[in-house]
Amino acid sequence: MDMLENLNPEQRLAVEHGEGPALVLAGAGSGKTRVIVHRIAYLILRGASRPENILAVTFTNKAAQEMRERIHRLLGPSRSAEPLISTFHAFCVRLLRREIHFLGYRQDFSIYDTDDQKRLMKQILEDSHREELSAREVLSRVSYAKNHNVTPEVYAHRFPSETAEEIAALYRTYDSRLRKANALDFDDLLLKTVELFTRYAARRDHYSNWFRYILVDEYQDTNRPQYELLRLLTARHRNVFVVGDEDQSIYKFRGADIRNILSFEKDFPGTRTIKLEQNYRSTQNILRVAGAVVEHNTARKGKTLWTENHAGDVITCHRASSARSEACWVVRRIQGSQLENPDWRTAVLYRANFLSRNFEDVLREEGIPYTVVGSVGFFSRMEVKDMLAYLRVIHNPEDDVALLRIVNTPPRGIGSSTVEALTRKALDEGIPISQALQAVACHPLTPARASRSLRRFHEMLDAWMALRDTATIAGLLERIVRDTEYQAMLEKQESLEEAENRMANIEELIRAAAESQAREETVFEFLDRASLSSELDQIDTNARVVLMTLHSAKGLEFDLVFLAGLEEGLFPHAQSLNSNEDLEEERRLCYVGITRARQKLFLSWTPFRRSYGADAGMPAFPSRFLDEMPGDLVEGLGESGPTYVRDEEEDYDRGQEDMETPFRQSRRSVIRRPSRQDAAAAEPAASRTAFRSGMRVRHAQFGDGIIMNRVRIGNDFKLTITFSRVGKKTLIERFAKLQAL
DNA sequence: GGACAAGGGATTTTT
DNA sequence: TCCCTTGTCC
Ligand SMILES: Nc1ncnc2c1ncn2[C@@H]1O[C@H](COP(=O)(O)OP(=O)(O)OP(=O)(O)O)[C@@H](O)[C@H]1O
C-alpha cells in the first residue's frame, strides 16, 4: 500500500497496529496527527473496518475538519460513508439529541455556554443574596466537583472549606435550575453521556458495537469524563488508539488531567506503546531550545527527539523598551520576512489575549494583512447571540437564560422590576419564566404599562412558536428581526456604521441558517454548531499572519514564530508561581509555543509593559524560561536584567537592533507612512484575489452586482454591494462566496 | 422604565 | 485603558 511509503518505520508500526489498545507517545512535530489520519485511511482501505464504524476524536472542530479533508485526500473522493470525526463535545451532543430522553430531558434541550452559565449563576447568587461571591469562581468550583463525581450532597464533606456549605447549596440550585430549563452546560454534555452509558448498558453496547475503532488525538488534554467515556465505549472491543505528548498538556485549568496519558498503559492493560522520535517540523536549533526548556520539568516520562532538518538560524531574543516597541520590532521582522519568503506563514504567540493589542495596532498601521484568534468570534457577537437566544426560547420555552436575555431586548417596556416579578413568580411556582408571563401580566399589582408590554411579548412569542415547525429557520429569523424592530434598536443605540455591521452579521446568520436547512439539518444541528463553534474554528488557515494565544496554537505549525511577552509574572503567569505543578504547565506551554516553529523563532520581552494603561510600578524581569535556554543557541539573552532607565520612545525607523539580519535592505523599502488605504488593504490572504470597491462580482443567490464599499471589521470585511436584481446588500466577504467577474 | 454619566474592577488560558 | 456595572435623573 503506497500510502505507507510516506511514513517512517515507527509511524508505520502505529498505523498498522491491529486490535487492542495502543498509545503513541511522542514529541512535537513527530507526526502523531499524521499517524491518526493514515491509520484511519489504512483501516478503511485494508477493509478492517467500514468507514462509519470508525470514530476519531480531535481537540477542536477545526482540527476535525482538517482531518476529514486529509483523509479524503488519501482515500480519494466519492465514498458513500464517512468515518465520524468530531470533538468529544460535538460527539456527545449528537448522541444526546437522540438518547437523552432516557435521562428525563427532552431532545430539544438547550446548551448553555460559558456566558449562559455565568448569567444563570449570577441570577442564583442574587436570588440567594450571596452577591459577594463571584459567579466565575463558584462556577469553576462547581465544574470541578461535577467532573469528579462529587454531588452537592457530599461536596462539603469532600472539599471542606469556609465556603463549602455555601458552594454546595449554590451547586445544588445550579443543577436543578439547569434541569428545569431543560439545559445542559458544556460539562453536562460529557457527563450525561457517561451517565447514559452507565445506567443503560444496552445503549452503551449499541454505540460500542457501532464504533469498532476509536482514535483520539491530543490525548494529554483529555479530562476525567472523557476518559470514562472512552472506557465505556471500548470496554468490549478495546480498540482504543490514542496519541499524545505529556509535554503538551496545557489545559489543566479546564479539567484536563495529565495522568490520563501518564497511566494509559495501566488503565488499558495490554497496551502497545509506540514512540516516535523523529521530528519533521523544526530546525535543529528550535528543537534543542524547546528540549532544553521542557527538561526542567519533572512530571514527565522524558523522550528523545531528533531531526534530519538543517541546524537553522540561531534564535534571536529581543528586549524592547515598551510593549509598543516590542510590537514594532516584531512587525519589522515580519515585513522583512514577507519580502524574503512571501509564502511563509507567521504566528505571533502570547500568553493572554489582551497582549494582541499592540501587534494589531502596528500591523494595521503598516497595512499588513493579519487575523486574530480570540477577537470576538461570529457566534459570540451580541447581535448573533440575541438572535440565537430567540430561536432557543422558541424551541425550548423553558430556557430561562435565553428568555431573560431577550425579554427586553430590544427594550419593550419590560424593565428590571417587571423582570424581577417574573423571576420571583417562576421561582415560587417552580415554573419556567415563559409560563410566568401570563400570570404576571394579569397580576393586579403589575402596572398597566408593564402588563401591556408583557401581553404583547407573549403574543409575539406564541406567534413565533406557532410557526416553528412550518417556517424555515431563516424565515423565522427574518420575522423576529421585523417583529422586534431590532434594527431600529441598533440604530438608536449606536453609530449608523456599527448598526450596519451588526445587521450584516444578522443577515449572515440568516443565510447560514438557510444553508444549514439546504443541507437538511435540523434547527438543533444549526444551534449546536453555533454553541460549539469556537473562534479557532473560524480562522482563515491561509492567513499569512496570525495572532493568537499559546493555547490556541496547540497542534498548529508556522514557518515563522514570534513568542512575545516573555516576562516573569506574565509568562510564567503570576498565578502559577506558587505551585510547582502550575509552573510546569506554564513551561509546557512554552514548549508548545517554541515547537510551533518550522524555520525561524524570535523571542521578545519588555521590562516596561503597562498594565491597564497605567505605568506598572516595578520593571519586569525576563521570563525564567529564557534563562533555561542554551546561551549558544539564543542571541540577545545578555540583554537580560531590567534597566531602570527608560529609553526614549524607540522609533521603529531607527532602532539600533541587529541590522546584520538578512532583513536589512528590505526594511527601508517597506516602511511607509500608515494610511487609511493601507488599513483597508489589510486583508486575509485567502481572498488576496482582492475584492475592491468598483469591482463586478457574482453571488450565488443574489446574482451580479457591483461592490460599492469594503471595510474591515475585526477579522472580516464588510462589503456593500448593489445587485442588479435585488438591490443593495451588505455581506461579509468571508461567507459571501463571491466570484469576481 | 430608560438614557446617560461616573466609578470601579479587570487579565490567564477555552471545548 | 477600557468596559461593564451602578446610580441618578427625567
Ligand atoms: N514521515 C514523514 N515524512 C514527512 N513529513 C512528515 C512525516 N511525519 C510527519 N511529517 C510532517 O511533520 C509535521 C508535523 O506532523 P504532525 O502535525 O502530525 O505532528 P504532531 O506530532 O501531531 O505534532 P504536535 O504534537 O506538535 O501537534 C507535519 O508538517 C507533517 O506533515
PDB file of N, CA and C and ligand atoms in Angstrom, chain A residues 6-8 11 26-35 70 217-218 243 245 248 276 278-281 554-557 595-596 598, ligand 1:
ATOM      1  N   ASN A   6       4.982   7.110   2.844  1.00  0.00           N
ATOM      2  CA  ASN A   6       5.306   8.414   3.411  1.00  0.00           C
ATOM      3  C   ASN A   6       5.446   8.386   4.922  1.00  0.00           C
ATOM      4  N   LEU A   7       5.706   7.203   5.448  1.00  0.00           N
ATOM      5  CA  LEU A   7       5.804   7.074   6.897  1.00  0.00           C
ATOM      6  C   LEU A   7       7.145   6.459   7.274  1.00  0.00           C
ATOM      7  N   ASN A   8       7.659   6.841   8.426  1.00  0.00           N
ATOM      8  CA  ASN A   8       8.870   6.177   8.897  1.00  0.00           C
ATOM      9  C   ASN A   8       8.472   4.874   9.587  1.00  0.00           C
ATOM     10  N   GLN A  11       6.176   5.098  12.644  1.00  0.00           N
ATOM     11  CA  GLN A  11       4.847   5.575  12.261  1.00  0.00           C
ATOM     12  C   GLN A  11       4.067   4.446  11.583  1.00  0.00           C
ATOM     13  N   ALA A  26       4.694  10.687  21.830  1.00  0.00           N
ATOM     14  CA  ALA A  26       5.764  11.265  21.028  1.00  0.00           C
ATOM     15  C   ALA A  26       5.776  12.773  21.124  1.00  0.00           C
ATOM     16  N   GLY A  27       6.952  13.340  20.870  1.00  0.00           N
ATOM     17  CA  GLY A  27       7.145  14.778  20.988  1.00  0.00           C
ATOM     18  C   GLY A  27       6.509  15.561  19.863  1.00  0.00           C
ATOM     19  N   ALA A  28       6.684  16.851  19.962  1.00  0.00           N
ATOM     20  CA  ALA A  28       6.064  17.749  18.991  1.00  0.00           C
ATOM     21  C   ALA A  28       6.600  17.512  17.583  1.00  0.00           C
ATOM     22  N   GLY A  29       5.710  17.608  16.623  1.00  0.00           N
ATOM     23  CA  GLY A  29       6.127  17.557  15.224  1.00  0.00           C
ATOM     24  C   GLY A  29       6.627  16.200  14.768  1.00  0.00           C
ATOM     25  N   SER A  30       6.308  15.147  15.515  1.00  0.00           N
ATOM     26  CA  SER A  30       6.798  13.825  15.147  1.00  0.00           C
ATOM     27  C   SER A  30       5.797  13.075  14.284  1.00  0.00           C
ATOM     28  N   GLY A  31       4.693  13.718  13.981  1.00  0.00           N
ATOM     29  CA  GLY A  31       3.736  13.110  13.062  1.00  0.00           C
ATOM     30  C   GLY A  31       2.638  12.313  13.743  1.00  0.00           C
ATOM     31  N   LYS A  32       2.254  12.690  14.934  1.00  0.00           N
ATOM     32  CA  LYS A  32       1.186  11.971  15.631  1.00  0.00           C
ATOM     33  C   LYS A  32      -0.139  12.114  14.904  1.00  0.00           C
ATOM     34  N   THR A  33      -0.465  13.339  14.559  1.00  0.00           N
ATOM     35  CA  THR A  33      -1.715  13.564  13.856  1.00  0.00           C
ATOM     36  C   THR A  33      -1.695  12.849  12.505  1.00  0.00           C
ATOM     37  N   ARG A  34      -0.543  12.903  11.888  1.00  0.00           N
ATOM     38  CA  ARG A  34      -0.377  12.225  10.618  1.00  0.00           C
ATOM     39  C   ARG A  34      -0.647  10.724  10.766  1.00  0.00           C
ATOM     40  N   VAL A  35      -0.188  10.151  11.866  1.00  0.00           N
ATOM     41  CA  VAL A  35      -0.415   8.727  12.111  1.00  0.00           C
ATOM     42  C   VAL A  35      -1.914   8.438  12.207  1.00  0.00           C
ATOM     43  N   ARG A  70      -7.955  15.706   5.076  1.00  0.00           N
ATOM     44  CA  ARG A  70      -6.742  14.936   4.811  1.00  0.00           C
ATOM     45  C   ARG A  70      -7.079  13.486   4.495  1.00  0.00           C
ATOM     46  N   ASP A 217      -6.879  12.056  19.293  1.00  0.00           N
ATOM     47  CA  ASP A 217      -5.718  12.930  19.132  1.00  0.00           C
ATOM     48  C   ASP A 217      -5.580  13.796  20.391  1.00  0.00           C
ATOM     49  N   GLU A 218      -4.391  14.313  20.658  1.00  0.00           N
ATOM     50  CA  GLU A 218      -4.155  15.204  21.806  1.00  0.00           C
ATOM     51  C   GLU A 218      -4.673  14.588  23.110  1.00  0.00           C
ATOM     52  N   VAL A 243      -3.099   9.132  20.729  1.00  0.00           N
ATOM     53  CA  VAL A 243      -1.786   9.741  20.524  1.00  0.00           C
ATOM     54  C   VAL A 243      -1.689  11.007  21.366  1.00  0.00           C
ATOM     55  N   ASP A 245       1.285  13.777  23.797  1.00  0.00           N
ATOM     56  CA  ASP A 245       2.611  14.174  24.254  1.00  0.00           C
ATOM     57  C   ASP A 245       2.433  14.802  25.627  1.00  0.00           C
ATOM     58  N   GLN A 248       2.863  18.411  26.274  1.00  0.00           N
ATOM     59  CA  GLN A 248       1.984  19.406  25.675  1.00  0.00           C
ATOM     60  C   GLN A 248       0.630  19.467  26.364  1.00  0.00           C
ATOM     61  N   LEU A 276       7.535   7.847  18.806  1.00  0.00           N
ATOM     62  CA  LEU A 276       8.049   8.451  17.563  1.00  0.00           C
ATOM     63  C   LEU A 276       9.112   9.452  17.987  1.00  0.00           C
ATOM     64  N   GLN A 278      11.462  10.988  15.594  1.00  0.00           N
ATOM     65  CA  GLN A 278      11.959  11.907  14.573  1.00  0.00           C
ATOM     66  C   GLN A 278      10.986  13.060  14.379  1.00  0.00           C
ATOM     67  N   ASN A 279      11.518  14.253  14.457  1.00  0.00           N
ATOM     68  CA  ASN A 279      10.710  15.457  14.245  1.00  0.00           C
ATOM     69  C   ASN A 279      10.869  15.914  12.807  1.00  0.00           C
ATOM     70  N   TYR A 280       9.775  16.208  12.162  1.00  0.00           N
ATOM     71  CA  TYR A 280       9.805  16.632  10.758  1.00  0.00           C
ATOM     72  C   TYR A 280       9.526  18.115  10.596  1.00  0.00           C
ATOM     73  N   ARG A 281       9.264  18.777  11.690  1.00  0.00           N
ATOM     74  CA  ARG A 281       8.780  20.145  11.566  1.00  0.00           C
ATOM     75  C   ARG A 281       9.877  21.200  11.661  1.00  0.00           C
ATOM     76  N   LYS A 554      -1.808  25.227  19.908  1.00  0.00           N
ATOM     77  CA  LYS A 554      -1.510  23.810  20.014  1.00  0.00           C
ATOM     78  C   LYS A 554      -1.943  23.049  18.767  1.00  0.00           C
ATOM     79  N   GLY A 555      -1.053  22.208  18.264  1.00  0.00           N
ATOM     80  CA  GLY A 555      -1.409  21.400  17.104  1.00  0.00           C
ATOM     81  C   GLY A 555      -1.145  22.069  15.772  1.00  0.00           C
ATOM     82  N   LEU A 556      -0.857  23.379  15.780  1.00  0.00           N
ATOM     83  CA  LEU A 556      -0.631  24.092  14.516  1.00  0.00           C
ATOM     84  C   LEU A 556       0.857  24.223  14.232  1.00  0.00           C
ATOM     85  N   GLU A 557       1.209  24.597  13.018  1.00  0.00           N
ATOM     86  CA  GLU A 557       2.607  24.878  12.716  1.00  0.00           C
ATOM     87  C   GLU A 557       2.739  26.071  11.791  1.00  0.00           C
ATOM     88  N   THR A 595       7.773  24.903  19.729  1.00  0.00           N
ATOM     89  CA  THR A 595       7.715  23.826  18.742  1.00  0.00           C
ATOM     90  C   THR A 595       6.683  24.047  17.649  1.00  0.00           C
ATOM     91  N   ARG A 596       6.008  25.202  17.655  1.00  0.00           N
ATOM     92  CA  ARG A 596       5.131  25.514  16.513  1.00  0.00           C
ATOM     93  C   ARG A 596       5.952  25.944  15.313  1.00  0.00           C
ATOM     94  N   ARG A 598       8.626  26.163  12.339  1.00  0.00           N
ATOM     95  CA  ARG A 598       9.322  25.309  11.377  1.00  0.00           C
ATOM     96  C   ARG A 598      10.717  25.851  11.080  1.00  0.00           C
TER      97      ARG A 598
HETATM   98  N1  LIG D   1       7.085  10.565   7.777  1.00  0.00           N
HETATM   99  C1  LIG D   1       7.009  11.862   7.489  1.00  0.00           C
HETATM  100  N2  LIG D   1       7.550  12.356   6.372  1.00  0.00           N
HETATM  101  C2  LIG D   1       7.460  13.675   6.082  1.00  0.00           C
HETATM  102  N3  LIG D   1       6.849  14.578   6.824  1.00  0.00           N
HETATM  103  C3  LIG D   1       6.280  14.161   7.963  1.00  0.00           C
HETATM  104  C4  LIG D   1       6.315  12.795   8.349  1.00  0.00           C
HETATM  105  N4  LIG D   1       5.647  12.697   9.510  1.00  0.00           N
HETATM  106  C5  LIG D   1       5.223  13.922   9.829  1.00  0.00           C
HETATM  107  N5  LIG D   1       5.584  14.830   8.913  1.00  0.00           N
HETATM  108  C6  LIG D   1       5.313  16.274   8.942  1.00  0.00           C
HETATM  109  O1  LIG D   1       5.703  16.804  10.201  1.00  0.00           O
HETATM  110  C7  LIG D   1       4.811  17.834  10.628  1.00  0.00           C
HETATM  111  C8  LIG D   1       4.213  17.525  11.969  1.00  0.00           C
HETATM  112  O2  LIG D   1       3.308  16.451  11.878  1.00  0.00           O
HETATM  113  P1  LIG D   1       2.058  16.336  12.860  1.00  0.00           P
HETATM  114  O3  LIG D   1       1.323  17.617  12.921  1.00  0.00           O
HETATM  115  O4  LIG D   1       1.314  15.115  12.500  1.00  0.00           O
HETATM  116  O5  LIG D   1       2.857  16.123  14.200  1.00  0.00           O
HETATM  117  P2  LIG D   1       2.313  16.037  15.667  1.00  0.00           P
HETATM  118  O6  LIG D   1       3.141  15.030  16.330  1.00  0.00           O
HETATM  119  O7  LIG D   1       0.845  15.842  15.680  1.00  0.00           O
HETATM  120  O8  LIG D   1       2.699  17.469  16.196  1.00  0.00           O
HETATM  121  P3  LIG D   1       2.215  18.239  17.515  1.00  0.00           P
HETATM  122  O9  LIG D   1       2.459  17.347  18.677  1.00  0.00           O
HETATM  123  O10 LIG D   1       3.097  19.437  17.550  1.00  0.00           O
HETATM  124  O11 LIG D   1       0.773  18.561  17.305  1.00  0.00           O
HETATM  125  C9  LIG D   1       3.742  17.952   9.565  1.00  0.00           C
HETATM  126  O12 LIG D   1       4.070  19.011   8.697  1.00  0.00           O
HETATM  127  C10 LIG D   1       3.842  16.617   8.850  1.00  0.00           C
HETATM  128  O13 LIG D   1       3.430  16.717   7.514  1.00  0.00           O
END
